[in-house]
PDB file of C-alpha atoms in Angstrom:
ATOM      1  CA  GLY A   1    -153.627  60.555  -2.466  1.00 57.00           C
ATOM      2  CA  GLU A   2    -153.095  59.503  -6.311  1.00 67.00           C
ATOM      3  CA  ASN A   3    -152.507  56.990  -5.039  1.00 72.00           C
ATOM      4  CA  ALA A   4    -155.007  54.354  -6.194  1.00 70.00           C
ATOM      5  CA  PRO A   5    -156.228  53.157  -9.588  1.00 79.00           C
ATOM      6  CA  ILE A   6    -160.230  55.449  -8.468  1.00 82.00           C
ATOM      7  CA  SER A   7    -161.478  57.893 -11.085  1.00 85.00           C
ATOM      8  CA  GLU A   8    -163.000  60.972  -9.218  1.00 86.00           C
ATOM      9  CA  GLU A   9    -166.582  60.235 -10.495  1.00 92.00           C
ATOM     10  CA  VAL A  10    -166.553  57.122  -8.957  1.00 90.00           C
ATOM     11  CA  ALA A  11    -164.844  58.306  -5.660  1.00 87.00           C
ATOM     12  CA  PHE A  12    -167.861  60.783  -5.323  1.00 93.00           C
ATOM     13  CA  ALA A  13    -170.617  58.019  -7.101  1.00 94.00           C
ATOM     14  CA  TYR A  14    -169.478  56.099  -3.241  1.00 90.00           C
ATOM     15  CA  THR A  15    -169.199  58.838  -1.270  1.00 90.00           C
ATOM     16  CA  THR A  16    -172.421  59.975  -2.934  1.00 95.00           C
ATOM     17  CA  ALA A  17    -174.424  56.737  -1.428  1.00 93.00           C
ATOM     18  CA  LEU A  18    -172.737  56.131   1.159  1.00 93.00           C
ATOM     19  CA  ASN A  19    -173.565  59.600   2.956  1.00 93.00           C
ATOM     20  CA  HIS A  20    -177.016  58.984   1.973  1.00 92.00           C
ATOM     21  CA  LEU A  21    -176.825  54.924   3.703  1.00 91.00           C
ATOM     22  CA  LEU A  22    -175.216  56.594   7.138  1.00 90.00           C
ATOM     23  CA  LYS A  23    -178.325  59.614   7.387  1.00 89.00           C
ATOM     24  CA  SER A  24    -180.430  56.777   6.986  1.00 86.00           C
ATOM     25  CA  ARG A  25    -182.111  54.843  10.112  1.00 80.00           C
ATOM     26  CA  ASP A  26    -183.256  52.380   7.830  1.00 82.00           C
ATOM     27  CA  ASN A  27    -179.812  51.876   6.366  1.00 88.00           C
ATOM     28  CA  CYS A  28    -177.769  51.528   9.611  1.00 86.00           C
ATOM     29  CA  VAL A  29    -177.167  51.046  12.764  1.00 82.00           C
ATOM     30  CA  LYS A  30    -173.946  52.432  15.075  1.00 80.00           C
ATOM     31  CA  ILE A  31    -172.037  49.480  17.140  1.00 74.00           C
ATOM     32  CA  GLY A  32    -169.992  50.518  19.774  1.00 70.00           C
ATOM     33  CA  ASP A  33    -167.658  51.653  17.076  1.00 78.00           C
ATOM     34  CA  THR A  34    -167.939  50.112  14.194  1.00 82.00           C
ATOM     35  CA  THR A  35    -171.171  51.651  11.751  1.00 87.00           C
ATOM     36  CA  ILE A  36    -172.872  49.237  10.240  1.00 89.00           C
ATOM     37  CA  VAL A  37    -174.102  50.290   6.464  1.00 91.00           C
ATOM     38  CA  PHE A  38    -176.466  47.509   4.620  1.00 91.00           C
ATOM     39  CA  TRP A  39    -178.423  47.700   2.103  1.00 91.00           C
ATOM     40  CA  ALA A  40    -180.468  45.080   0.362  1.00 89.00           C
ATOM     41  CA  GLU A  41    -179.837  45.398  -4.460  1.00 85.00           C
ATOM     42  CA  LYS A  42    -183.341  46.972  -6.093  1.00 72.00           C
ATOM     43  CA  GLY A  43    -184.023  45.886  -9.425  1.00 56.00           C
ATOM     44  CA  ASN A  44    -187.133  43.816  -9.281  1.00 57.00           C
ATOM     45  CA  GLY A  45    -190.118  46.581  -6.851  1.00 57.00           C
ATOM     46  CA  LYS A  46    -190.035  42.902  -4.457  1.00 61.00           C
ATOM     47  CA  THR A  47    -186.718  44.899  -2.073  1.00 65.00           C
ATOM     48  CA  GLN A  48    -188.818  48.511  -0.208  1.00 65.00           C
ATOM     49  CA  PHE A  49    -188.830  46.692   3.033  1.00 76.00           C
ATOM     50  CA  MET A  50    -186.021  44.578   3.463  1.00 83.00           C
ATOM     51  CA  ASP A  51    -183.297  47.559   4.868  1.00 82.00           C
ATOM     52  CA  THR A  52    -185.820  48.742   7.400  1.00 80.00           C
ATOM     53  CA  LEU A  53    -186.500  45.197   8.629  1.00 82.00           C
ATOM     54  CA  MET A  54    -183.044  44.995   8.603  1.00 85.00           C
ATOM     55  CA  ALA A  55    -182.503  47.616  11.362  1.00 80.00           C
ATOM     56  CA  ASP A  56    -185.040  46.463  12.955  1.00 78.00           C
ATOM     57  CA  MET A  57    -184.074  42.734  13.464  1.00 79.00           C
ATOM     58  CA  LEU A  58    -181.272  43.915  15.149  1.00 77.00           C
ATOM     59  CA  TRP A  59    -181.916  46.973  16.750  1.00 66.00           C
ATOM     60  CA  VAL A  60    -179.383  47.994  19.302  1.00 50.00           C
ATOM     61  CA  SER A  61    -178.416  52.189  18.561  1.00 40.00           C
ATOM     62  CA  LYS A  62    -181.145  53.614  16.672  1.00 39.00           C
ATOM     63  CA  TYR A  63    -179.871  55.698  20.393  1.00 40.00           C
ATOM     64  CA  ASP A  64    -177.196  54.803  21.694  1.00 43.00           C
ATOM     65  CA  LEU A  65    -175.979  52.528  25.102  1.00 43.00           C
ATOM     66  CA  ASN A  66    -176.654  55.474  27.472  1.00 43.00           C
ATOM     67  CA  SER A  67    -179.920  57.144  26.439  1.00 42.00           C
ATOM     68  CA  ALA A  68    -180.792  53.361  26.803  1.00 39.00           C
ATOM     69  CA  GLU A  69    -182.824  53.989  30.415  1.00 40.00           C
ATOM     70  CA  GLU A  70    -184.761  50.958  32.241  1.00 38.00           C
ATOM     71  CA  ILE A  71    -188.351  52.554  33.184  1.00 33.00           C
ATOM     72  CA  GLU A  72    -188.645  53.290  36.819  1.00 36.00           C
ATOM     73  CA  GLU A  73    -191.890  50.947  37.710  1.00 38.00           C
ATOM     74  CA  ASP A  74    -192.200  54.178  40.396  1.00 41.00           C
ATOM     75  CA  GLU A  75    -191.879  56.735  36.990  1.00 41.00           C
ATOM     76  CA  THR A  76    -194.650  59.661  38.256  1.00 47.00           C
ATOM     77  CA  GLU A  77    -194.091  61.800  35.312  1.00 49.00           C
ATOM     78  CA  GLU A  78    -196.286  61.146  32.769  1.00 49.00           C
ATOM     79  CA  THR A  79    -194.229  63.281  30.035  1.00 46.00           C
ATOM     80  CA  ASP A  80    -190.935  61.583  31.941  1.00 49.00           C
ATOM     81  CA  LYS A  81    -191.930  57.854  31.068  1.00 45.00           C
ATOM     82  CA  LYS A  82    -193.155  59.047  27.853  1.00 43.00           C
ATOM     83  CA  LYS A  83    -190.226  60.726  26.739  1.00 43.00           C
ATOM     84  CA  LYS A  84    -188.812  57.558  28.170  1.00 43.00           C
ATOM     85  CA  LYS A  85    -190.568  55.057  26.991  1.00 41.00           C
ATOM     86  CA  GLN A  86    -189.632  56.926  22.565  1.00 40.00           C
ATOM     87  CA  LYS A  87    -185.782  55.595  23.693  1.00 44.00           C
ATOM     88  CA  THR A  88    -186.295  51.934  25.092  1.00 46.00           C
ATOM     89  CA  GLU A  89    -189.121  50.599  23.940  1.00 52.00           C
ATOM     90  CA  VAL A  90    -189.451  48.892  20.302  1.00 56.00           C
ATOM     91  CA  ASP A  91    -192.772  49.418  19.097  1.00 61.00           C
ATOM     92  CA  PRO A  92    -194.717  47.522  19.049  1.00 64.00           C
ATOM     93  CA  GLU A  93    -196.365  46.382  15.854  1.00 66.00           C
ATOM     94  CA  THR A  94    -191.557  46.235  15.271  1.00 67.00           C
ATOM     95  CA  GLU A  95    -191.506  43.529  17.724  1.00 67.00           C
ATOM     96  CA  GLN A  96    -194.842  41.897  15.735  1.00 70.00           C
ATOM     97  CA  ASN A  97    -193.648  41.899  12.767  1.00 73.00           C
ATOM     98  CA  VAL A  98    -190.347  41.117  13.387  1.00 76.00           C
ATOM     99  CA  TYR A  99    -191.779  37.628  15.298  1.00 73.00           C
ATOM    100  CA  LYS A 100    -193.929  36.723  12.644  1.00 77.00           C
ATOM    101  CA  ILE A 101    -191.415  37.371  10.162  1.00 80.00           C
ATOM    102  CA  LEU A 102    -188.625  35.608  11.449  1.00 78.00           C
ATOM    103  CA  GLN A 103    -190.987  32.823  13.137  1.00 77.00           C
ATOM    104  CA  LYS A 104    -191.942  31.836   9.038  1.00 79.00           C
ATOM    105  CA  VAL A 105    -187.715  31.295   8.479  1.00 79.00           C
ATOM    106  CA  ARG A 106    -187.470  29.246  11.656  1.00 73.00           C
ATOM    107  CA  ASN A 107    -190.952  26.337  10.878  1.00 75.00           C
ATOM    108  CA  GLY A 108    -189.555  27.468   6.546  1.00 75.00           C
ATOM    109  CA  GLU A 109    -191.837  28.486   5.457  1.00 78.00           C
ATOM    110  CA  SER A 110    -191.884  30.500   2.138  1.00 75.00           C
ATOM    111  CA  LEU A 111    -191.732  34.309   2.322  1.00 74.00           C
ATOM    112  CA  ASP A 112    -192.604  35.382  -1.153  1.00 70.00           C
ATOM    113  CA  GLY A 113    -196.607  36.658   0.677  1.00 66.00           C
ATOM    114  CA  ILE A 114    -195.425  39.414   2.535  1.00 72.00           C
ATOM    115  CA  GLU A 115    -194.671  41.891   0.747  1.00 71.00           C
ATOM    116  CA  GLY A 116    -191.309  44.217   0.103  1.00 75.00           C
ATOM    117  CA  ILE A 117    -189.149  41.395   0.803  1.00 81.00           C
ATOM    118  CA  ASP A 118    -187.020  39.060  -1.541  1.00 83.00           C
ATOM    119  CA  ALA A 119    -185.452  35.997   0.577  1.00 84.00           C
ATOM    120  CA  SER A 120    -183.057  36.055  -2.694  1.00 86.00           C
ATOM    121  CA  ALA A 121    -182.443  38.894  -2.981  1.00 87.00           C
ATOM    122  CA  THR A 122    -178.692  40.184  -3.021  1.00 91.00           C
ATOM    123  CA  PHE A 123    -178.128  41.713   0.310  1.00 92.00           C
ATOM    124  CA  TYR A 124    -174.845  43.432   0.923  1.00 93.00           C
ATOM    125  CA  MET A 125    -172.979  44.943   4.751  1.00 92.00           C
ATOM    126  CA  LEU A 126    -170.966  47.198   5.236  1.00 93.00           C
ATOM    127  CA  GLY A 127    -169.730  47.250   9.226  1.00 90.00           C
ATOM    128  CA  LEU A 128    -167.115  50.474   9.203  1.00 90.00           C
ATOM    129  CA  SER A 129    -165.232  52.306  12.092  1.00 87.00           C
ATOM    130  CA  VAL A 130    -163.062  56.109  12.045  1.00 86.00           C
ATOM    131  CA  ALA A 131    -158.585  56.385  13.682  1.00 84.00           C
ATOM    132  CA  ASP A 132    -157.780  58.751  12.939  1.00 85.00           C
ATOM    133  CA  GLY A 133    -159.338  60.674  11.033  1.00 83.00           C
ATOM    134  CA  ARG A 134    -159.320  58.135   8.779  1.00 86.00           C
ATOM    135  CA  LEU A 135    -162.543  55.172   7.511  1.00 85.00           C
ATOM    136  CA  ILE A 136    -161.724  51.272   8.306  1.00 88.00           C
ATOM    137  CA  VAL A 137    -163.318  48.498   6.637  1.00 90.00           C
ATOM    138  CA  LYS A 138    -163.571  46.288   9.547  1.00 88.00           C
ATOM    139  CA  PHE A 139    -165.878  43.726   7.109  1.00 89.00           C
ATOM    140  CA  PHE A 140    -167.938  43.843   3.577  1.00 93.00           C
ATOM    141  CA  ASN A 141    -170.680  40.361   2.846  1.00 93.00           C
ATOM    142  CA  LYS A 142    -172.537  40.485   0.729  1.00 94.00           C
ATOM    143  CA  ASP A 143    -175.098  37.371   0.221  1.00 93.00           C
ATOM    144  CA  THR A 144    -178.727  36.574   0.082  1.00 91.00           C
ATOM    145  CA  PHE A 145    -181.402  38.407   3.093  1.00 89.00           C
ATOM    146  CA  GLY A 146    -182.757  34.836   3.107  1.00 88.00           C
ATOM    147  CA  ASN A 147    -179.377  33.632   5.036  1.00 91.00           C
ATOM    148  CA  TYR A 148    -179.004  36.511   6.214  1.00 91.00           C
ATOM    149  CA  LEU A 149    -183.071  36.142   7.899  1.00 89.00           C
ATOM    150  CA  ASN A 150    -181.611  31.877   9.428  1.00 90.00           C
ATOM    151  CA  ASN A 151    -178.813  33.986  10.363  1.00 90.00           C
ATOM    152  CA  ILE A 152    -180.710  36.316  13.261  1.00 88.00           C
ATOM    153  CA  ALA A 153    -184.016  33.461  13.443  1.00 86.00           C
ATOM    154  CA  GLN A 154    -180.668  31.154  14.888  1.00 88.00           C
ATOM    155  CA  HIS A 155    -179.836  33.691  17.631  1.00 88.00           C
ATOM    156  CA  TYR A 156    -183.616  34.250  18.664  1.00 83.00           C
ATOM    157  CA  GLU A 157    -184.397  30.886  18.225  1.00 82.00           C
ATOM    158  CA  ASP A 158    -181.101  29.792  21.359  1.00 85.00           C
ATOM    159  CA  LEU A 159    -181.962  32.803  23.185  1.00 81.00           C
ATOM    160  CA  ASP A 160    -185.227  31.427  23.558  1.00 76.00           C
ATOM    161  CA  ILE A 161    -186.430  29.478  27.148  1.00 72.00           C
ATOM    162  CA  THR A 162    -189.407  27.305  27.225  1.00 70.00           C
ATOM    163  CA  ASN A 163    -191.258  30.173  30.030  1.00 64.00           C
ATOM    164  CA  GLY A 164    -195.247  28.648  29.829  1.00 61.00           C
ATOM    165  CA  ASN A 165    -197.806  30.582  28.589  1.00 64.00           C
ATOM    166  CA  PHE A 166    -196.410  33.819  29.583  1.00 60.00           C
ATOM    167  CA  LYS A 167    -195.514  36.367  25.976  1.00 60.00           C
ATOM    168  CA  LYS A 168    -193.240  35.458  23.036  1.00 59.00           C
ATOM    169  CA  THR A 169    -190.608  38.493  23.672  1.00 64.00           C
ATOM    170  CA  PHE A 170    -187.207  39.392  22.363  1.00 69.00           C
ATOM    171  CA  ILE A 171    -184.096  39.744  24.861  1.00 76.00           C
ATOM    172  CA  TRP A 172    -182.703  42.502  21.757  1.00 77.00           C
ATOM    173  CA  PRO A 173    -179.330  42.727  21.593  1.00 82.00           C
ATOM    174  CA  VAL A 174    -179.741  46.133  22.760  1.00 77.00           C
ATOM    175  CA  ARG A 175    -180.573  44.917  26.270  1.00 78.00           C
ATOM    176  CA  ILE A 176    -177.229  42.042  26.390  1.00 84.00           C
ATOM    177  CA  LEU A 177    -174.727  44.765  25.800  1.00 82.00           C
ATOM    178  CA  ARG A 178    -176.753  46.130  29.783  1.00 80.00           C
ATOM    179  CA  GLU A 179    -175.287  44.059  30.514  1.00 82.00           C
ATOM    180  CA  ALA A 180    -172.406  43.230  30.240  1.00 83.00           C
ATOM    181  CA  SER A 181    -171.920  47.460  30.370  1.00 81.00           C
ATOM    182  CA  LYS A 182    -169.071  48.015  33.019  1.00 70.00           C
ATOM    183  CA  LYS A 183    -172.063  50.935  34.660  1.00 67.00           C
ATOM    184  CA  VAL A 184    -172.001  50.424  38.051  1.00 66.00           C
ATOM    185  CA  LYS A 185    -173.959  54.465  39.801  1.00 67.00           C
ATOM    186  CA  PRO A 186    -176.709  55.144  37.583  1.00 63.00           C
ATOM    187  CA  GLU A 187    -174.446  58.571  37.374  1.00 65.00           C
ATOM    188  CA  GLU A 188    -171.931  56.447  35.236  1.00 66.00           C
ATOM    189  CA  GLU A 189    -172.136  55.636  31.684  1.00 66.00           C
ATOM    190  CA  PHE A 190    -172.316  52.976  29.635  1.00 68.00           C
ATOM    191  CA  ASN A 191    -169.566  51.675  29.151  1.00 77.00           C
ATOM    192  CA  VAL A 192    -169.266  48.246  27.044  1.00 79.00           C
ATOM    193  CA  PRO A 193    -165.766  47.083  25.059  1.00 81.00           C
ATOM    194  CA  ASP A 194    -165.391  47.276  21.142  1.00 80.00           C
ATOM    195  CA  ARG A 195    -165.030  44.499  20.839  1.00 83.00           C
ATOM    196  CA  ILE A 196    -168.270  42.555  23.032  1.00 86.00           C
ATOM    197  CA  THR A 197    -170.277  44.812  20.588  1.00 83.00           C
ATOM    198  CA  TYR A 198    -168.559  44.453  17.193  1.00 83.00           C
ATOM    199  CA  GLY A 199    -168.036  40.249  18.450  1.00 88.00           C
ATOM    200  CA  LEU A 200    -171.482  40.613  19.456  1.00 89.00           C
ATOM    201  CA  MET A 201    -173.505  41.059  15.944  1.00 86.00           C
ATOM    202  CA  LYS A 202    -171.052  40.119  14.155  1.00 88.00           C
ATOM    203  CA  SER A 203    -171.966  36.547  15.491  1.00 91.00           C
ATOM    204  CA  ILE A 204    -176.170  37.684  15.013  1.00 90.00           C
ATOM    205  CA  ILE A 205    -175.567  38.810  11.849  1.00 90.00           C
ATOM    206  CA  PHE A 206    -172.591  36.289  10.499  1.00 91.00           C
ATOM    207  CA  GLY A 207    -173.844  32.449  12.378  1.00 90.00           C
ATOM    208  CA  GLU A 208    -170.242  32.649  13.946  1.00 91.00           C
ATOM    209  CA  LYS A 209    -170.515  32.178  18.352  1.00 91.00           C
ATOM    210  CA  TYR A 210    -170.440  35.019  20.873  1.00 91.00           C
ATOM    211  CA  PRO A 211    -167.286  36.300  22.206  1.00 90.00           C
ATOM    212  CA  ILE A 212    -165.603  35.016  25.342  1.00 92.00           C
ATOM    213  CA  ASP A 213    -165.464  38.391  25.841  1.00 90.00           C
ATOM    214  CA  LEU A 214    -169.869  38.958  26.297  1.00 91.00           C
ATOM    215  CA  TYR A 215    -170.119  36.229  28.717  1.00 90.00           C
ATOM    216  CA  LEU A 216    -167.225  37.470  30.397  1.00 89.00           C
ATOM    217  CA  ALA A 217    -168.771  40.522  31.152  1.00 87.00           C
ATOM    218  CA  ILE A 218    -172.051  39.047  32.635  1.00 85.00           C
TER     219      ILE A 218
END
């Protein structure tokens, strides 16, 4: 619109970079009407694992909510079962990696020994949505990766329940959102208001209070 103090070169650079990040499953998750894009400041060769780890910790919509059905216990078709598992289950190795790292954060242990992670590295989080063909920046935050890890670890610790000798499990954000859905019949699509999905993810990432609408919906 010839009304912004930015050159064509810079505009090309940031749109190219943003499009690259939006196409990467390791650099963005979509939550309702909000897309969260994240990336680490590179340069020291130690941060190659951090983007992927963030995507895993915020496992919400590598598949959207409507494809994240629970697996039926009496499923008979093995092929259908495998197909559903691909959509609904976090890879066990991924879950183990996330648990190991968050456990270290909870215990105040150093992450220096984990290849690909630098807790002191600068990490960026950008929340975007679209309305009437216009891009809306909902938030833009710059912090250390370690601080984000602390907030996320605190979230999972808040959800933890003392439960005897059962296997440790994560209540992933996608499962919380599905419980907040207004879906009544199996054939209906999940319908989680954007204020709930957006509010939940902000609370996890930035250590804020959970949205009151989440409690009411559940």
